[in-house]
Amino acid sequence: MGEPTKILLDESELPRQWYNLLADLPSPPPPVLHPGTKEPVGPDDLAPLFPKDLIAQEVTTERYVDIPEEVLEVYRLWRPSPLYRAHRLEKALGTPAKIFYKYEGVSPAGSHKPNTAVPQAYYNALAGVRRLTTETGAGQWGTALAFACSQFGLDCEVWQVRASYDQKPYRKAMIETFGGVVHPSPSDLTEAGRAVLAKDSESPGSLGIAISEAVEVAAGAPDTNYALGSVLNHVLLHQTVIGEEALAQFAKVGLTPDLIVGCTGGGSNFAGLAFPFLREKLSGRMDVAVRAVEPASCPSLTKGVYAYDFGDTAGMTPLMKMHTLGHDFVPDPIHAGGLRYHGMSPLLSHVYELGLFEAEARTQRECFEAGVRFARAEGIVPAPEPTHALASCIEEALRCKETGEEKVILTALCGHGHLDLAAYAAYLNDELVDHELAEHDVAEAVAALPSIPG
Ligand SMILES: Cc1ncc(COP(=O)(O)O)c(C=O)c1O
């Protein structure tokens, strides 16, 4: 038998702790500011939206946080997730590179999102909350939260970005199957939604607008909290189970990656895979390059500015220093709906400023081409989001073919594309257009950033 294709861990090897990269960084990220006073926010400012345990996780500098047994029990439905060696893709490309992918499509939602939805629902249920509101871009996060709420007896109400609501009717059906309620965003149910519709009744929506709607409803109802599927520190923390498992799986085959590649929307799947490896890098135990890949139509890391901005369109959230295209930026309706966010996680933005990873942007047609190539070799149809990382991996593997380098490449295959087949059909029928954000559009997009004294 040759080298293994599927590297598995036993249930007993499931990580018991999440890893917090903040504990190992040479400097802390800039503080999150109150939108009114422009002073650093305290736990009380966040209390209308989040339970105390999640607020504590948002600000903790402890290196490890224990995963509650109730959360581990639900994780066991699909975790530990498999690490695959892409033998067939390597062969199809004729590359000496060794390509691995950590596959999160085995989860109930079909992506990495339940890794944080489950603990978020758990801590809210523990705090006596009855209902969670949220936004969803690709529909993956809404599905994950609806599933998690069903596990802990909570109601779940989801504002789904209009473009994705229209592109993916089966996401709505899946959210409803798990017991959630779905509204297209912008909706006429909130002030934030009505304000957008008044300006543009045909608005395709954006994650920023959907966040405003979900936050507005949660802030106005005492039994209701809000849950975010990316961006915040506690979300990135929960996703580190991915990287911890991958480290253990690489140890089993006696290899270490030379390059890690992941797609970035708000940054959570990328951070989840990369942060435990960055711990190893920062401690000098491993030498690994790390690369984020974002859509050319929403390039917050590669073309955005590093500045204080709101997390939502209406300006209701605290101000976070992050790579941003401006909170009222509405990206083109590309099919990778989960990557259409104007900002980048403040923690990940800080890690980028520290020079700990590189970033690049890609257009959607080359990403779908990579997705199809991957599907034909490996038998998994990837979600449109991770095809961004796959396009980068394939290019790297073809470079290795020329140089003869046996580079070990690891990518985050953070979801399957079974509910994204309309996007694949559009690609295969040659109906997809590439959108690339021009420099002058970026200047326009960031023109309305809030001003911060000092
Ligand atoms: C499959 C998939 N990958 C990636 C993302 C992007 O989010 P993040 O950057 O938080 O991983 C999403 C978001 O919805 C998603 O559904």
Coordinates of C-alpha atoms and ligand atoms in Angstrom, one line a residue:
M1 CA 0.0 0.0 0.0
G2 CA 1.3 3.5 -0.9
E3 CA 1.0 6.7 1.1
P4 CA -2.5 7.1 2.7
T5 CA -5.3 9.1 1.0
K6 CA -7.4 9.7 4.0
I7 CA -5.7 10.6 7.3
L8 CA -8.2 10.1 10.2
L9 CA -8.2 10.8 13.9
D10 CA -10.2 8.7 16.4
E11 CA -13.1 10.4 18.3
S12 CA -10.8 10.3 21.4
E13 CA -8.3 12.5 19.6
L14 CA -10.8 15.3 19.2
P15 CA -9.2 18.5 20.5
R16 CA -10.3 19.4 24.0
Q17 CA -9.3 23.1 23.8
W18 CA -9.5 26.0 21.4
Y19 CA -6.3 27.9 20.7
N20 CA -6.0 31.7 21.1
L21 CA -3.3 33.2 18.9
L22 CA -3.5 36.5 20.8
A23 CA -1.5 34.9 23.6
D24 CA 1.5 34.4 21.3
L25 CA 1.5 37.6 19.2
P26 CA 4.4 40.1 19.6
S27 CA 1.8 43.0 20.1
P28 CA -2.0 43.1 20.7
P29 CA -4.4 44.4 18.1
P30 CA -5.8 47.9 18.4
P31 CA -8.8 48.2 20.7
V32 CA -12.4 48.0 19.5
L33 CA -14.1 51.4 20.0
H34 CA -17.6 52.5 21.0
P35 CA -19.3 54.2 17.9
G36 CA -20.5 57.1 20.1
T37 CA -17.7 57.9 22.5
K38 CA -14.9 56.5 20.3
E39 CA -13.4 55.0 23.6
P40 CA -12.5 51.3 23.9
V41 CA -15.6 49.2 24.4
G42 CA -16.1 47.3 27.7
P43 CA -18.0 44.0 28.3
D44 CA -21.2 46.0 29.2
D45 CA -21.3 47.6 25.7
L46 CA -21.5 44.1 24.2
A47 CA -24.0 42.6 26.7
P48 CA -27.1 43.5 24.7
L49 CA -25.9 41.3 21.9
F50 CA -23.8 38.5 23.3
P51 CA -23.8 36.2 26.4
K52 CA -21.0 36.8 29.0
D53 CA -19.1 33.6 28.2
L54 CA -18.7 34.7 24.5
I55 CA -17.7 38.3 25.6
A56 CA -15.1 36.8 27.9
Q57 CA -13.7 34.7 25.0
E58 CA -13.7 37.8 22.8
V59 CA -11.2 39.6 25.0
T60 CA -9.3 36.8 26.7
T61 CA -5.5 36.5 26.2
E62 CA -5.4 33.0 27.7
R63 CA -3.6 30.7 25.3
Y64 CA -6.2 27.8 25.5
V65 CA -9.9 27.8 26.2
D66 CA -11.6 24.5 27.3
I67 CA -14.3 23.2 25.0
P68 CA -17.4 22.4 27.1
E69 CA -18.4 18.7 27.1
E70 CA -21.9 19.6 25.7
V71 CA -20.2 21.2 22.7
L72 CA -17.8 18.2 22.2
E73 CA -20.8 15.9 22.2
V74 CA -22.3 17.8 19.2
Y75 CA -18.9 18.1 17.5
R76 CA -18.6 14.3 17.6
L77 CA -21.4 14.1 15.0
W78 CA -18.8 15.0 12.3
R79 CA -15.4 15.7 14.0
P80 CA -12.6 14.9 13.8
S81 CA -12.9 15.8 10.1
P82 CA -10.7 14.0 7.5
L83 CA -7.5 15.3 6.1
Y84 CA -7.1 14.1 2.5
R85 CA -4.0 13.7 0.4
A86 CA -5.0 14.8 -3.1
H87 CA -3.2 12.0 -4.9
R88 CA -5.5 12.1 -7.9
L89 CA -5.2 15.9 -8.3
E90 CA -1.4 15.7 -8.0
K91 CA -1.4 13.0 -10.8
A92 CA -3.8 15.0 -13.0
L93 CA -1.5 18.0 -12.7
G94 CA 1.7 16.0 -13.0
T95 CA 3.2 17.7 -10.1
P96 CA 5.8 16.5 -7.6
A97 CA 4.1 18.7 -4.9
K98 CA 2.2 16.9 -2.2
I99 CA -1.3 18.5 -1.9
F100 CA -3.4 17.9 1.3
Y101 CA -6.9 19.3 2.0
K102 CA -8.7 19.5 5.4
Y103 CA -12.3 18.8 4.5
E104 CA -15.0 20.5 6.5
G105 CA -17.9 19.6 4.1
V106 CA -18.7 16.6 6.3
S107 CA -20.4 18.8 8.9
P108 CA -24.3 19.1 9.1
A109 CA -24.3 22.4 7.2
G110 CA -21.7 21.2 4.7
S111 CA -19.0 23.7 5.8
H112 CA -16.8 24.8 8.7
K113 CA -19.5 27.1 10.1
P114 CA -21.0 24.7 12.7
N115 CA -17.6 24.7 14.5
T116 CA -18.6 28.1 16.0
A117 CA -22.4 27.9 15.6
V118 CA -22.6 25.1 18.1
P119 CA -20.6 26.8 20.9
Q120 CA -22.4 30.1 20.2
A121 CA -25.8 28.5 20.6
Y122 CA -24.7 26.5 23.6
Y123 CA -23.4 29.6 25.5
N124 CA -26.6 31.6 24.6
A125 CA -28.8 28.8 25.8
L126 CA -26.8 28.6 29.0
A127 CA -27.5 32.3 29.5
G128 CA -31.2 31.8 29.2
V129 CA -31.5 33.4 25.7
R130 CA -34.6 32.3 23.7
R131 CA -33.8 33.4 20.1
L132 CA -30.8 34.2 18.0
T133 CA -30.7 36.5 15.0
T134 CA -28.1 36.5 12.3
E135 CA -27.1 37.3 8.7
T136 CA -26.0 34.8 6.1
G137 CA -24.1 35.3 2.8
A138 CA -23.7 32.0 1.1
G139 CA -26.4 30.5 3.3
Q140 CA -23.8 28.3 5.0
W141 CA -23.7 30.3 8.2
G142 CA -27.5 30.5 8.5
T143 CA -27.8 26.8 8.0
A144 CA -25.1 26.1 10.6
L145 CA -26.8 28.4 13.2
A146 CA -30.3 26.9 12.5
F147 CA -28.8 23.5 13.1
A148 CA -27.0 24.6 16.3
C149 CA -30.1 26.3 17.6
S150 CA -32.1 23.1 17.0
Q151 CA -29.6 21.2 19.2
F152 CA -30.0 23.6 22.2
G153 CA -33.8 24.5 21.9
L154 CA -33.3 28.1 20.6
D155 CA -35.3 29.9 17.9
C156 CA -33.3 31.2 15.0
E157 CA -34.1 34.1 12.6
V158 CA -31.8 34.6 9.5
W159 CA -31.4 37.6 7.2
Q160 CA -30.1 36.1 3.9
V161 CA -28.3 38.5 1.5
R162 CA -30.8 39.0 -1.4
A163 CA -28.3 37.9 -4.1
S164 CA -27.8 34.5 -2.4
Y165 CA -31.5 34.2 -1.4
D166 CA -32.3 34.3 -5.1
Q167 CA -29.4 32.1 -6.2
K168 CA -29.8 29.4 -3.6
P169 CA -33.4 28.6 -2.7
Y170 CA -32.4 25.2 -1.2
R171 CA -30.3 27.0 1.5
K172 CA -33.6 28.5 2.7
A173 CA -35.2 25.1 2.7
M174 CA -32.3 23.6 4.7
I175 CA -32.5 26.4 7.3
E176 CA -36.3 25.9 7.6
T177 CA -35.7 22.1 7.9
F178 CA -33.6 22.8 10.9
G179 CA -36.4 25.0 12.3
G180 CA -35.0 28.5 11.4
V181 CA -36.9 31.4 9.8
V182 CA -35.4 33.2 6.7
H183 CA -35.9 36.7 5.4
P184 CA -34.2 38.2 2.2
S185 CA -32.0 41.2 3.1
P186 CA -32.6 44.1 2.6
S187 CA -36.1 43.5 4.1
D188 CA -38.9 45.8 5.1
L189 CA -38.9 44.3 8.6
T190 CA -36.2 46.7 9.9
E191 CA -35.3 50.3 9.8
A192 CA -31.9 49.5 8.3
G193 CA -33.4 47.3 5.5
R194 CA -36.1 49.9 4.7
A195 CA -33.4 52.7 4.4
V196 CA -31.5 50.6 1.8
L197 CA -34.7 49.7 -0.1
A198 CA -35.7 53.4 -0.2
K199 CA -32.5 54.1 -2.1
D200 CA -32.5 51.0 -4.2
S201 CA -35.5 48.7 -4.3
E202 CA -33.5 46.2 -6.4
S203 CA -30.5 46.1 -4.0
P204 CA -28.7 42.7 -4.2
G205 CA -27.9 43.2 -0.5
S206 CA -24.6 42.6 1.3
L207 CA -23.4 41.0 4.5
G208 CA -23.0 44.5 6.0
I209 CA -26.7 45.3 5.4
A210 CA -27.9 41.8 6.7
I211 CA -25.8 42.3 9.8
S212 CA -27.5 45.7 10.5
E213 CA -30.9 44.0 10.2
A214 CA -30.1 41.1 12.5
V215 CA -28.3 43.4 15.1
E216 CA -31.3 45.9 15.1
V217 CA -33.8 43.1 15.9
A218 CA -31.5 41.5 18.6
A219 CA -30.8 44.9 20.2
G220 CA -34.5 45.6 20.4
A221 CA -35.7 42.4 22.1
P222 CA -34.5 41.4 25.6
D223 CA -34.8 37.6 25.0
T224 CA -32.9 37.8 21.7
N225 CA -29.2 37.8 21.1
Y226 CA -27.2 38.2 17.9
A227 CA -24.7 35.6 16.5
L228 CA -21.9 36.4 14.0
G229 CA -20.5 33.7 11.7
S230 CA -17.0 35.2 11.2
V231 CA -14.8 38.3 11.9
L232 CA -14.9 38.3 15.7
N233 CA -12.1 36.8 18.0
H234 CA -14.4 34.2 19.6
V235 CA -15.5 32.9 16.2
L236 CA -11.8 32.5 15.0
L237 CA -11.1 30.9 18.3
H238 CA -13.8 28.2 17.9
Q239 CA -12.5 27.4 14.4
T240 CA -9.0 26.5 15.6
V241 CA -10.3 22.9 16.1
I242 CA -9.6 22.6 12.3
G243 CA -5.9 23.5 12.6
E244 CA -5.3 21.5 15.8
E245 CA -6.7 18.4 14.2
A246 CA -4.7 19.0 11.0
L247 CA -1.5 19.3 13.1
A248 CA -2.2 15.9 14.7
Q249 CA -3.0 14.4 11.3
F250 CA 0.3 15.7 9.7
A251 CA 2.1 14.2 12.7
K252 CA 0.6 10.8 11.8
V253 CA 2.2 10.9 8.3
G254 CA 5.4 12.5 9.5
L255 CA 5.2 15.6 7.4
T256 CA 4.8 19.3 7.9
P257 CA 3.3 21.7 5.3
D258 CA 5.5 24.2 3.5
L259 CA 2.5 26.3 2.5
I260 CA -1.0 26.7 3.8
V261 CA -3.7 28.3 1.6
G262 CA -7.2 29.3 2.6
C263 CA -9.9 31.6 1.3
T264 CA -11.0 34.6 3.3
G265 CA -14.4 36.3 3.7
G266 CA -14.4 37.5 7.2
G267 CA -11.4 35.2 7.9
S268 CA -12.7 32.5 10.2
N269 CA -11.9 29.3 8.2
F270 CA -8.5 30.6 7.2
A271 CA -7.7 31.5 10.8
G272 CA -9.1 28.2 12.1
L273 CA -6.7 26.2 10.0
A274 CA -3.7 28.6 10.1
F275 CA -3.5 29.9 13.7
P276 CA -2.3 26.6 15.3
F277 CA 0.3 26.4 12.6
L278 CA 1.3 30.0 13.2
R279 CA 1.8 29.1 16.9
E280 CA 4.3 26.5 15.7
K281 CA 5.9 29.0 13.4
L282 CA 6.2 31.8 16.1
S283 CA 7.7 29.3 18.5
G284 CA 10.3 28.3 15.9
R285 CA 9.1 24.7 15.7
M286 CA 7.9 25.0 12.1
D287 CA 8.7 27.0 9.0
V288 CA 5.5 27.5 7.0
A289 CA 4.3 30.1 4.6
V290 CA 0.6 31.1 4.9
R291 CA -1.5 32.6 2.1
A292 CA -5.0 34.1 2.1
V293 CA -7.0 34.2 -1.1
E294 CA -9.9 36.6 -1.6
P295 CA -12.2 37.5 -4.5
A296 CA -11.0 40.3 -6.9
S297 CA -14.4 41.9 -6.6
C298 CA -14.2 42.2 -2.8
P299 CA -10.4 42.5 -2.1
S300 CA -10.4 43.9 1.5
L301 CA -6.8 42.6 2.3
T302 CA -5.1 43.4 -1.0
K303 CA -6.9 46.7 -1.9
G304 CA -8.7 47.9 1.2
V305 CA -7.3 50.3 3.7
Y306 CA -6.3 49.4 7.3
A307 CA -8.6 51.7 9.3
Y308 CA -11.4 51.9 11.9
D309 CA -14.7 51.0 10.4
F310 CA -18.1 49.7 11.3
G311 CA -18.8 45.9 10.9
D312 CA -22.2 46.7 9.4
T313 CA -23.7 49.0 6.8
A314 CA -26.0 51.1 9.1
G315 CA -23.1 51.8 11.5
M316 CA -24.6 50.1 14.6
T317 CA -21.7 47.9 15.6
P318 CA -18.5 49.0 17.4
L319 CA -15.7 50.4 15.4
M320 CA -13.0 47.9 14.6
K321 CA -9.6 48.5 13.0
M322 CA -9.5 46.2 10.0
H323 CA -8.8 46.0 6.4
T324 CA -11.9 47.4 4.8
L325 CA -13.5 48.6 1.6
G326 CA -15.9 50.8 3.6
H327 CA -19.0 49.8 5.4
D328 CA -21.4 50.8 2.7
F329 CA -19.5 49.0 0.0
V330 CA -21.8 46.6 -1.9
P331 CA -19.8 44.0 -3.8
D332 CA -20.8 42.6 -7.1
P333 CA -23.1 39.5 -6.8
I334 CA -20.4 36.9 -7.4
H335 CA -21.3 33.3 -6.5
A336 CA -18.9 33.0 -3.6
G337 CA -21.5 34.7 -1.4
G338 CA -19.5 33.9 1.8
L339 CA -16.6 36.1 0.6
R340 CA -18.7 39.3 -0.1
Y341 CA -17.9 41.1 3.1
H342 CA -16.5 44.7 3.1
G343 CA -14.1 44.1 6.0
M344 CA -11.6 41.5 7.4
S345 CA -11.4 40.2 10.9
P346 CA -9.6 42.8 13.0
L347 CA -7.4 40.0 14.6
L348 CA -6.5 38.6 11.1
S349 CA -5.9 42.2 9.8
H350 CA -3.5 42.8 12.7
V351 CA -1.7 39.4 12.0
Y352 CA -1.5 40.5 8.3
E353 CA 0.1 43.9 9.4
L354 CA 2.6 41.9 11.4
G355 CA 3.6 40.2 8.2
L356 CA 2.7 36.7 9.3
F357 CA 0.9 35.8 6.1
E358 CA 0.5 36.9 2.5
A359 CA -2.6 37.7 0.5
E360 CA -3.8 37.6 -3.1
A361 CA -7.1 38.2 -5.0
R362 CA -8.6 36.0 -7.8
T363 CA -11.5 36.4 -10.2
Q364 CA -14.4 33.9 -10.2
R365 CA -14.0 32.2 -13.5
E366 CA -10.4 31.0 -12.8
C367 CA -11.8 29.8 -9.3
F368 CA -14.6 27.8 -10.9
E369 CA -12.1 26.3 -13.4
A370 CA -10.0 25.2 -10.4
G371 CA -13.2 23.8 -8.7
V372 CA -14.1 21.8 -11.7
R373 CA -10.6 20.4 -12.1
F374 CA -10.6 19.5 -8.4
A375 CA -14.0 17.8 -8.6
R376 CA -13.0 15.7 -11.6
A377 CA -9.9 14.5 -9.9
E378 CA -11.0 14.2 -6.2
G379 CA -14.7 13.5 -6.5
I380 CA -15.8 16.4 -4.3
V381 CA -17.6 19.5 -5.7
P382 CA -16.2 22.3 -3.6
A383 CA -18.2 25.4 -2.4
P384 CA -17.4 28.4 -4.6
E385 CA -15.5 30.0 -1.6
P386 CA -12.7 27.4 -1.3
T387 CA -12.2 27.3 -5.0
H388 CA -10.3 30.6 -4.5
A389 CA -7.7 28.7 -2.4
L390 CA -7.8 25.8 -4.9
A391 CA -6.9 28.1 -7.8
S392 CA -3.9 29.3 -5.8
C393 CA -2.9 25.7 -4.8
I394 CA -3.1 24.5 -8.4
E395 CA -1.0 27.4 -9.7
E396 CA 1.6 26.6 -7.0
A397 CA 1.6 22.9 -7.8
L398 CA 2.1 23.7 -11.5
R399 CA 5.1 25.9 -10.5
C400 CA 6.5 22.9 -8.6
K401 CA 6.1 20.9 -11.8
E402 CA 8.5 23.3 -13.5
T403 CA 11.0 23.5 -10.6
G404 CA 10.7 19.8 -9.5
E405 CA 10.1 21.0 -5.9
E406 CA 8.3 18.5 -3.7
K407 CA 6.5 21.2 -1.7
V408 CA 3.9 20.1 0.8
I409 CA 0.7 22.2 0.3
L410 CA -2.2 22.2 2.7
T411 CA -5.5 23.9 1.9
A412 CA -8.8 24.5 3.7
L413 CA -11.6 22.8 1.8
C414 CA -14.1 24.5 4.0
G415 CA -17.3 23.4 2.3
H416 CA -19.0 21.4 -0.4
G417 CA -20.9 23.0 -3.2
H418 CA -23.9 20.7 -3.4
L419 CA -26.2 23.7 -2.9
D420 CA -24.2 25.8 -5.3
L421 CA -24.7 23.8 -8.4
A422 CA -26.6 26.7 -10.1
A423 CA -23.3 28.6 -10.0
Y424 CA -21.4 25.6 -11.5
A425 CA -24.1 25.4 -14.2
A426 CA -23.6 29.1 -15.0
Y427 CA -19.8 28.5 -15.2
L428 CA -20.2 25.4 -17.4
N429 CA -22.6 27.3 -19.7
D430 CA -20.1 30.1 -19.9
E431 CA -22.4 32.6 -18.3
L432 CA -20.2 33.9 -15.5
V433 CA -18.6 37.3 -15.7
D434 CA -15.4 38.4 -13.9
H435 CA -15.6 41.4 -11.6
E436 CA -12.5 43.2 -10.5
L437 CA -12.6 46.2 -8.2
A438 CA -10.7 49.1 -9.8
E439 CA -8.5 51.5 -7.7
H440 CA -10.8 54.4 -8.2
D441 CA -13.8 52.3 -7.0
V442 CA -11.8 51.5 -3.9
A443 CA -11.1 55.2 -3.3
E444 CA -14.8 55.9 -3.6
A445 CA -15.7 52.9 -1.4
V446 CA -13.5 54.0 1.5
A447 CA -14.3 57.8 1.2
A448 CA -17.0 57.6 3.9
L449 CA -14.9 55.9 6.7
P450 CA -15.7 57.2 10.2
S451 CA -13.1 59.7 11.5
I452 CA -11.2 58.6 14.6
P453 CA -9.4 61.3 16.7
G454 CA -5.7 60.6 17.5
Ligands
LIG1 C1 -17.9 27.5 2.5 C2 -17.5 28.9 3.0 N1 -16.2 29.2 3.0 C3 -15.8 30.4 3.4 C4 -16.6 31.3 3.9 C5 -16.0 32.7 4.3 O1 -16.1 33.0 5.6 P1 -14.8 32.9 6.5 O2 -13.8 33.8 5.9 O3 -15.3 33.4 7.8 O4 -14.3 31.5 6.5 C6 -18.0 31.1 4.0 C7 -18.9 32.1 4.5 O5 -20.1 32.0 4.4 C8 -18.4 29.8 3.5 O6 -19.7 29.5 3.5

